[in-house]
Short mmCIF file of C-alpha atoms (C1' of nucleotides) in Angstrom, two decimals:
data_model
loop_
_atom_site.label_atom_id
_atom_site.label_comp_id
_atom_site.label_asym_id
_atom_site.label_seq_id
_atom_site.Cartn_x
_atom_site.Cartn_y
_atom_site.Cartn_z
CA MET A 1 0.00 0.00 0.00
CA LEU A 2 1.50 3.22 -1.22
CA VAL A 3 -0.28 5.57 1.10
CA GLU A 4 -1.59 5.02 4.58
CA LEU A 5 -3.86 7.13 6.65
CA ASP A 6 -4.44 7.68 10.30
CA PHE A 7 -8.09 8.45 10.85
CA ARG A 8 -7.46 9.31 14.47
CA ARG A 9 -5.19 12.19 13.62
CA HIS A 10 -7.12 15.36 13.45
CA VAL A 11 -5.73 16.11 10.06
CA PRO A 12 -8.03 16.06 7.07
CA ILE A 13 -7.73 13.03 4.86
CA TYR A 14 -6.91 15.04 1.79
CA VAL A 15 -4.10 16.79 3.63
CA GLN A 16 -2.70 13.48 4.77
CA ILE A 17 -2.76 12.23 1.21
CA VAL A 18 -0.95 15.32 0.02
CA GLU A 19 1.63 14.93 2.75
CA ARG A 20 2.26 11.27 2.03
CA LEU A 21 2.56 11.79 -1.70
CA LYS A 22 4.88 14.73 -1.28
CA HIS A 23 7.03 12.56 0.91
CA LEU A 24 7.06 9.76 -1.61
CA MET A 25 8.12 12.16 -4.30
CA ALA A 26 10.77 13.78 -2.13
CA THR A 27 12.26 10.37 -1.43
CA GLU A 28 12.12 9.43 -5.10
CA ILE A 29 9.94 6.46 -4.43
CA LEU A 30 7.73 8.24 -6.89
CA LYS A 31 9.87 9.55 -9.72
CA PRO A 32 9.15 12.07 -12.44
CA GLY A 33 7.04 10.49 -15.12
CA ASP A 34 5.53 7.89 -12.83
CA GLN A 35 1.80 7.58 -12.93
CA LEU A 36 0.02 7.94 -9.64
CA PRO A 37 -2.79 5.56 -8.82
CA THR A 38 -6.04 6.75 -10.33
CA ILE A 39 -8.19 8.67 -7.94
CA ARG A 40 -10.67 5.82 -7.80
CA GLN A 41 -7.99 3.22 -7.27
CA LEU A 42 -6.41 5.09 -4.41
CA ALA A 43 -9.81 5.92 -2.99
CA ASP A 44 -10.71 2.25 -2.94
CA ASP A 45 -7.44 1.35 -1.29
CA LEU A 46 -7.98 3.96 1.38
CA ARG A 47 -11.71 3.28 1.77
CA VAL A 48 -12.46 6.87 1.09
CA ASN A 49 -14.60 8.76 -1.36
CA PHE A 50 -12.78 9.36 -4.60
CA ASN A 51 -13.51 13.07 -4.48
CA THR A 52 -11.32 13.29 -1.45
CA VAL A 53 -8.45 11.88 -3.41
CA ALA A 54 -9.32 14.13 -6.30
CA ARG A 55 -9.02 17.07 -3.97
CA ALA A 56 -5.58 15.99 -2.89
CA TYR A 57 -4.48 15.52 -6.49
CA ARG A 58 -5.80 18.92 -7.40
CA ILE A 59 -3.67 20.49 -4.71
CA LEU A 60 -0.59 18.68 -5.94
CA ASP A 61 -1.43 19.75 -9.46
CA GLN A 62 -1.74 23.39 -8.50
CA ALA A 63 1.60 23.11 -6.76
CA SER A 64 3.03 21.86 -10.05
CA LEU A 65 4.13 18.63 -8.45
CA VAL A 66 1.99 16.46 -10.65
CA SER A 67 0.13 16.81 -13.89
CA THR A 68 -3.37 15.45 -14.02
CA GLN A 69 -5.49 15.16 -17.08
CA GLN A 70 -9.01 14.04 -17.56
CA GLY A 71 -9.29 10.67 -19.20
CA ARG A 72 -5.62 9.87 -18.75
CA GLY A 73 -4.40 9.97 -15.23
CA THR A 74 -1.98 11.78 -12.99
CA TYR A 75 1.75 11.90 -13.49
CA VAL A 76 4.68 13.06 -11.38
CA LEU A 77 6.48 16.13 -12.69
CA GLU A 78 10.15 16.90 -12.31
CA SER A 79 10.68 18.28 -8.89
CA LEU A 80 12.13 21.70 -9.22
CA PRO A 81 14.89 22.07 -6.65
CA PRO A 82 13.35 24.92 -4.72
CA ASN A 83 16.34 27.19 -4.29
CA GLN A 84 19.22 26.16 -6.36
CA SER A 85 21.98 28.67 -6.77
CA THR A 86 21.31 31.48 -9.17
CA ARG A 87 24.22 30.08 -11.08
CA LEU A 88 22.50 26.80 -11.77
CA ARG A 89 19.26 28.55 -12.50
CA GLU A 90 20.90 30.66 -15.14
CA GLU A 91 22.47 27.65 -16.72
CA ALA A 92 19.24 25.74 -16.83
CA LEU A 93 17.47 28.61 -18.52
CA LYS A 94 20.32 29.12 -20.93
CA ALA A 95 20.23 25.48 -21.97
CA LEU A 96 16.50 25.61 -22.47
CA THR A 97 16.79 28.76 -24.55
CA GLN A 98 19.54 27.35 -26.72
CA LEU A 99 17.47 24.28 -27.41
CA PHE A 100 14.50 26.41 -28.32
CA LEU A 101 16.44 28.69 -30.65
CA THR A 102 18.16 25.79 -32.31
CA GLU A 103 14.85 24.20 -33.11
CA ALA A 104 13.45 27.45 -34.35
CA ALA A 105 16.46 27.91 -36.60
CA GLN A 106 15.92 24.41 -37.88
CA LEU A 107 12.44 25.48 -38.89
CA GLY A 108 14.13 28.10 -40.99
CA PHE A 109 13.19 31.16 -39.02
CA GLU A 110 15.25 34.31 -38.81
CA PRO A 111 16.22 35.85 -35.48
CA ASP A 112 13.82 38.73 -35.96
CA GLU A 113 10.84 36.52 -36.57
CA VAL A 114 11.57 34.46 -33.52
CA ALA A 115 12.16 37.55 -31.43
CA ARG A 116 8.83 39.00 -32.44
CA ASP A 117 6.95 35.80 -31.67
CA VAL A 118 8.59 35.20 -28.32
CA GLU A 119 8.12 38.74 -27.18
CA SER A 120 4.43 38.71 -27.88
CA SER A 121 4.00 35.36 -26.14
CA ILE A 122 5.89 36.56 -23.10
CA GLU A 123 3.70 39.61 -23.05
CA SER A 124 0.57 37.45 -22.83
CA TRP A 125 2.26 35.46 -20.13
CA ARG A 126 2.81 38.61 -18.10
CA GLU A 127 -0.76 39.67 -18.49
CA ALA A 128 -2.33 36.31 -17.81
CA GLY A 129 0.01 35.61 -14.94
CA MET A 130 0.57 32.15 -16.26
CA PRO A 131 2.43 30.40 -19.01
CA PRO A 132 0.66 30.55 -22.32
CA ASP A 133 -2.08 28.24 -23.39
CA GLY A 134 -1.13 24.81 -24.66
CA ASP A 135 -0.95 23.55 -21.15
CA GLY A 136 -2.58 26.23 -19.13
CA LYS A 137 -4.02 25.17 -15.85
CA LYS A 138 -7.39 26.61 -15.25
CA VAL A 139 -7.38 28.16 -11.86
CA LYS A 140 -10.94 29.04 -11.27
CA MET B 1 11.94 6.96 -33.16
CA LEU B 2 10.11 9.45 -35.30
CA VAL B 3 7.70 10.70 -32.69
CA GLU B 4 8.13 10.95 -28.96
CA LEU B 5 5.55 11.56 -26.29
CA ASP B 6 5.58 13.11 -22.89
CA PHE B 7 2.89 11.67 -20.72
CA ARG B 8 3.50 14.34 -18.13
CA ARG B 9 2.43 17.17 -20.37
CA HIS B 10 -1.05 18.53 -19.99
CA VAL B 11 -1.72 17.61 -23.56
CA PRO B 12 -3.58 14.56 -24.86
CA ILE B 13 -1.56 11.93 -26.66
CA TYR B 14 -3.40 12.40 -29.92
CA VAL B 15 -2.68 16.12 -29.84
CA GLN B 16 0.97 15.49 -29.14
CA ILE B 17 1.14 13.18 -32.13
CA VAL B 18 -0.44 15.83 -34.33
CA GLU B 19 2.02 18.42 -33.04
CA ARG B 20 5.05 16.25 -33.63
CA LEU B 21 4.00 15.25 -37.13
CA LYS B 22 3.26 18.83 -38.06
CA HIS B 23 6.68 19.74 -36.83
CA LEU B 24 8.29 16.99 -38.88
CA MET B 25 6.47 18.22 -41.95
CA ALA B 26 7.36 21.83 -41.26
CA THR B 27 11.02 20.89 -41.07
CA GLU B 28 10.74 18.76 -44.17
CA ILE B 29 11.91 15.71 -42.35
CA LEU B 30 8.66 14.36 -43.71
CA LYS B 31 8.37 15.44 -47.30
CA PRO B 32 5.40 15.46 -49.63
CA GLY B 33 4.68 11.98 -50.84
CA ASP B 34 6.31 10.27 -47.88
CA GLN B 35 4.29 7.55 -46.24
CA LEU B 36 3.65 7.95 -42.56
CA PRO B 37 3.99 4.91 -40.36
CA THR B 38 0.80 2.89 -40.37
CA ILE B 39 -1.42 3.65 -37.46
CA ARG B 40 -0.70 0.26 -35.93
CA GLN B 41 3.03 0.60 -36.42
CA LEU B 42 3.19 3.99 -34.77
CA ALA B 43 0.83 2.84 -32.05
CA ASP B 44 3.14 -0.05 -31.26
CA ASP B 45 6.17 2.22 -31.20
CA LEU B 46 4.46 4.61 -28.83
CA ARG B 47 2.83 1.88 -26.73
CA VAL B 48 -0.53 3.40 -27.33
CA ASN B 49 -3.84 2.15 -28.64
CA PHE B 50 -4.01 2.38 -32.40
CA ASN B 51 -7.25 4.32 -32.25
CA THR B 52 -5.36 7.12 -30.60
CA VAL B 53 -3.03 7.32 -33.58
CA ALA B 54 -5.97 6.99 -35.93
CA ARG B 55 -7.52 9.99 -34.26
CA ALA B 56 -4.37 12.02 -34.81
CA TYR B 57 -4.19 10.98 -38.45
CA ARG B 58 -7.81 11.88 -38.95
CA ILE B 59 -7.11 15.37 -37.67
CA LEU B 60 -4.17 15.77 -40.02
CA ASP B 61 -6.33 14.49 -42.82
CA GLN B 62 -9.06 16.98 -42.09
CA ALA B 63 -6.44 19.71 -42.04
CA SER B 64 -5.46 18.60 -45.53
CA LEU B 65 -1.91 17.89 -44.47
CA VAL B 66 -2.00 14.20 -45.25
CA SER B 67 -4.11 11.87 -47.30
CA THR B 68 -5.17 8.68 -45.65
CA GLN B 69 -6.66 5.83 -47.62
CA GLN B 70 -8.14 2.70 -46.25
CA GLY B 71 -6.08 -0.31 -47.22
CA ARG B 72 -3.18 1.76 -48.49
CA GLY B 73 -1.80 3.99 -45.83
CA THR B 74 -1.27 7.62 -45.01
CA TYR B 75 0.82 9.96 -47.10
CA VAL B 76 2.04 13.51 -46.78
CA LEU B 77 0.18 15.54 -49.34
CA GLU B 78 2.09 16.61 -52.41
CA SER B 79 1.22 20.27 -52.49
CA LEU B 80 0.16 21.81 -49.35
CA PRO B 81 -1.16 25.00 -50.81
CA PRO B 82 2.02 27.08 -50.61
CA ASN B 83 0.06 29.40 -48.49
CA GLN B 84 -0.56 26.64 -46.01
CA SER B 85 3.05 25.65 -45.99
CA THR B 86 4.04 28.95 -44.45
CA ARG B 87 1.12 28.73 -42.08
CA LEU B 88 2.41 25.36 -40.98
CA ARG B 89 5.75 26.93 -40.18
CA GLU B 90 4.08 29.70 -38.23
CA GLU B 91 2.10 27.21 -36.22
CA ALA B 92 5.13 25.10 -35.55
CA LEU B 93 6.99 28.11 -34.22
CA LYS B 94 4.07 29.07 -32.04
CA ALA B 95 3.85 25.58 -30.59
CA LEU B 96 7.58 25.54 -30.01
CA THR B 97 7.47 28.89 -28.26
CA GLN B 98 4.66 27.85 -25.99
CA LEU B 99 6.41 24.66 -25.07
CA PHE B 100 9.54 26.61 -24.29
CA LEU B 101 7.76 29.15 -22.13
CA THR B 102 5.74 26.51 -20.35
CA GLU B 103 8.87 24.63 -19.43
CA ALA B 104 10.60 27.78 -18.31
CA ALA B 105 7.64 28.69 -16.15
CA GLN B 106 7.60 25.21 -14.73
CA LEU B 107 11.21 25.69 -13.71
CA GLY B 108 10.14 28.73 -11.81
CA PHE B 109 11.35 31.49 -14.06
CA GLU B 110 9.59 34.81 -14.36
CA PRO B 111 8.66 36.36 -17.69
CA ASP B 112 11.26 39.08 -17.28
CA GLU B 113 14.09 36.68 -16.70
CA VAL B 114 13.14 34.65 -19.73
CA ALA B 115 12.73 37.73 -21.86
CA ARG B 116 16.14 39.03 -20.91
CA ASP B 117 17.84 35.73 -21.59
CA VAL B 118 16.12 35.13 -24.90
CA GLU B 119 16.88 38.61 -26.13
CA SER B 120 20.54 38.29 -25.44
CA SER B 121 20.72 34.86 -27.03
CA ILE B 122 18.95 36.06 -30.12
CA GLU B 123 21.36 38.96 -30.29
CA SER B 124 24.33 36.59 -30.42
CA TRP B 125 22.50 34.62 -33.04
CA ARG B 126 22.13 37.74 -35.17
CA GLU B 127 25.78 38.54 -34.85
CA ALA B 128 27.02 35.03 -35.48
CA GLY B 129 24.68 34.76 -38.41
CA MET B 130 23.89 31.23 -37.43
CA PRO B 131 21.86 29.27 -34.93
CA PRO B 132 23.18 29.47 -31.43
CA ASP B 133 25.80 27.24 -29.95
CA GLY B 134 26.40 23.61 -30.81
CA ASP B 135 26.31 22.34 -34.35
CA GLY B 136 22.55 22.21 -34.30
CA LYS B 137 22.62 19.17 -36.52
CA LYS B 138 21.02 16.58 -34.35
CA VAL B 139 19.03 14.65 -36.82
CA LYS B 140 18.51 11.34 -35.22
"C1'" DA C 1 -5.96 -12.34 -67.61
"C1'" DT C 2 -9.35 -13.98 -63.86
"C1'" DG C 3 -10.67 -15.24 -59.68
"C1'" DC C 4 -9.73 -16.23 -55.03
"C1'" DC C 5 -7.30 -16.01 -50.78
"C1'" DT C 6 -4.88 -13.53 -47.27
"C1'" DA C 7 -2.48 -9.90 -45.05
"C1'" DT C 8 -2.38 -5.14 -44.34
"C1'" DT C 9 -4.43 -0.84 -43.95
"C1'" DG C 10 -7.78 2.57 -42.30
"C1'" DT C 11 -12.93 3.16 -40.35
"C1'" DA C 12 -16.86 3.09 -37.28
"C1'" DC C 13 -18.99 2.37 -33.31
"C1'" DT C 14 -19.04 1.24 -28.58
"C1'" DA C 15 -17.21 0.44 -23.99
"C1'" DA C 16 -14.13 1.38 -20.29
"C1'" DT C 17 -11.25 4.37 -17.78
"C1'" DT C 18 -10.04 8.66 -16.10
"C1'" DG C 19 -10.62 13.26 -14.05
"C1'" DT C 20 -14.26 17.40 -13.23
"C1'" DA C 21 -18.16 20.00 -11.42
"C1'" DT C 22 -21.61 20.82 -8.28
"C1'" DG C 23 -24.47 20.30 -4.63
"C1'" DA C 24 -25.92 17.54 -0.45
"C1'" DT C 25 -24.61 15.53 3.89
"C1'" DT C 26 -21.94 15.04 8.00
"C1'" DG C 27 -19.29 16.34 11.87
"C1'" DT C 28 -17.26 19.69 14.91
"C1'" DA C 29 -16.49 23.92 17.18
"C1'" DA C 30 -18.11 28.56 18.47
"C1'" DT D 1 -28.16 26.23 17.00
"C1'" DT D 2 -25.32 27.99 13.48
"C1'" DA D 3 -21.32 28.19 10.59
"C1'" DC D 4 -17.94 26.11 8.26
"C1'" DA D 5 -14.89 22.73 6.64
"C1'" DA D 6 -14.56 17.97 5.19
"C1'" DT D 7 -16.49 14.32 2.98
"C1'" DC D 8 -19.62 12.02 -0.02
"C1'" DA D 9 -23.05 11.18 -4.01
"C1'" DT D 10 -24.24 11.92 -8.52
"C1'" DA D 11 -23.98 13.28 -13.05
"C1'" DC D 12 -20.78 14.66 -16.57
"C1'" DA D 13 -16.88 15.18 -20.03
"C1'" DA D 14 -12.49 13.83 -22.18
"C1'" DT D 15 -9.44 10.36 -23.49
"C1'" DT D 16 -8.19 5.95 -24.61
"C1'" DA D 17 -9.15 1.01 -25.55
"C1'" DG D 18 -11.80 -3.03 -27.73
"C1'" DT D 19 -14.12 -5.18 -31.47
"C1'" DA D 20 -15.84 -5.86 -35.78
"C1'" DC D 21 -15.71 -4.31 -40.43
"C1'" DA D 22 -14.36 -2.57 -45.24
"C1'" DA D 23 -11.01 -1.32 -48.86
"C1'" DT D 24 -6.70 -2.29 -51.08
"C1'" DA D 25 -2.67 -4.78 -52.75
"C1'" DG D 26 -0.14 -8.83 -53.67
"C1'" DG D 27 0.47 -13.74 -54.42
"C1'" DC D 28 -0.93 -17.78 -56.77
"C1'" DA D 29 -3.52 -21.27 -59.01
"C1'" DT D 30 -6.26 -21.79 -62.91
#
DNA sequence: ATGCCTATTGTACTAATTGTATGATTGTAA
DNA sequence: TTACAATCATACAATTAGTACAATAGGCAT
């Protein structure tokens, strides 16, 4: 059993689930890319209503720890090391950017075209307060 | 492997397949007249139900990017109206940009940081007159 | 050539699996 | 009791999987 609960603790079930799953991810028992049990599966295991599990998963999703999608399931995301040195951060971004530009160049685009496109997308990002569509989480 | 999937992305498999194939066509890795893998072949490669691939192919077919024929296979159309060819490139760039920004955001970067980094990288690109860094020739 | 068989290819429809949305119920504390 | 958070019940929507079918091409015997 992946997750266990203590019904005597005065801690809500969904919080306990979040805690346990966070722990499992922190200890790499659950690794990036792994699929979590479906909400119904875990709910059955825990003898709990599946909406309670769904609530826990939603919290993890909003924290960008997992990615859940209707009809497919819930998957562990890469854990972003919370406060790596600015040095490493810069390098990570640089690598990502290089990869992006290389691909764009491969599509035959000129620097100016790419610049224009990226700038407008980043502008929408600023306004919307979230990364552009394509994967946007709907925070209602 | 011609197409690769990321189950962690908030994007359905069939959409990811469409995206990847569009990209391959935009970069002319798949040229007009080329036969795409059969739906069952690609489904096996990706470890996915063949109906999922069929759905992707149907979308490409409806977008007039490929021609699929029962009993024969699926082929990249000969002449994407030249108009549409440039549109395909535009779309590919847009998708690429969004993926890039989404990943950056997921790593915890702010729009301003990304903007600054991208601008400077594009600047070097302009000066060098060629795609950034590396040989950029990773055709697998 | 003709006809027949078979394998391969895409199609259509349905079922199963998965998460989502919303409101009702329950329990607990003020 | 009342208020509020937690949990549950129900109906729903999106994605993927299962099954049966139809069109095409190629081989082969006649």
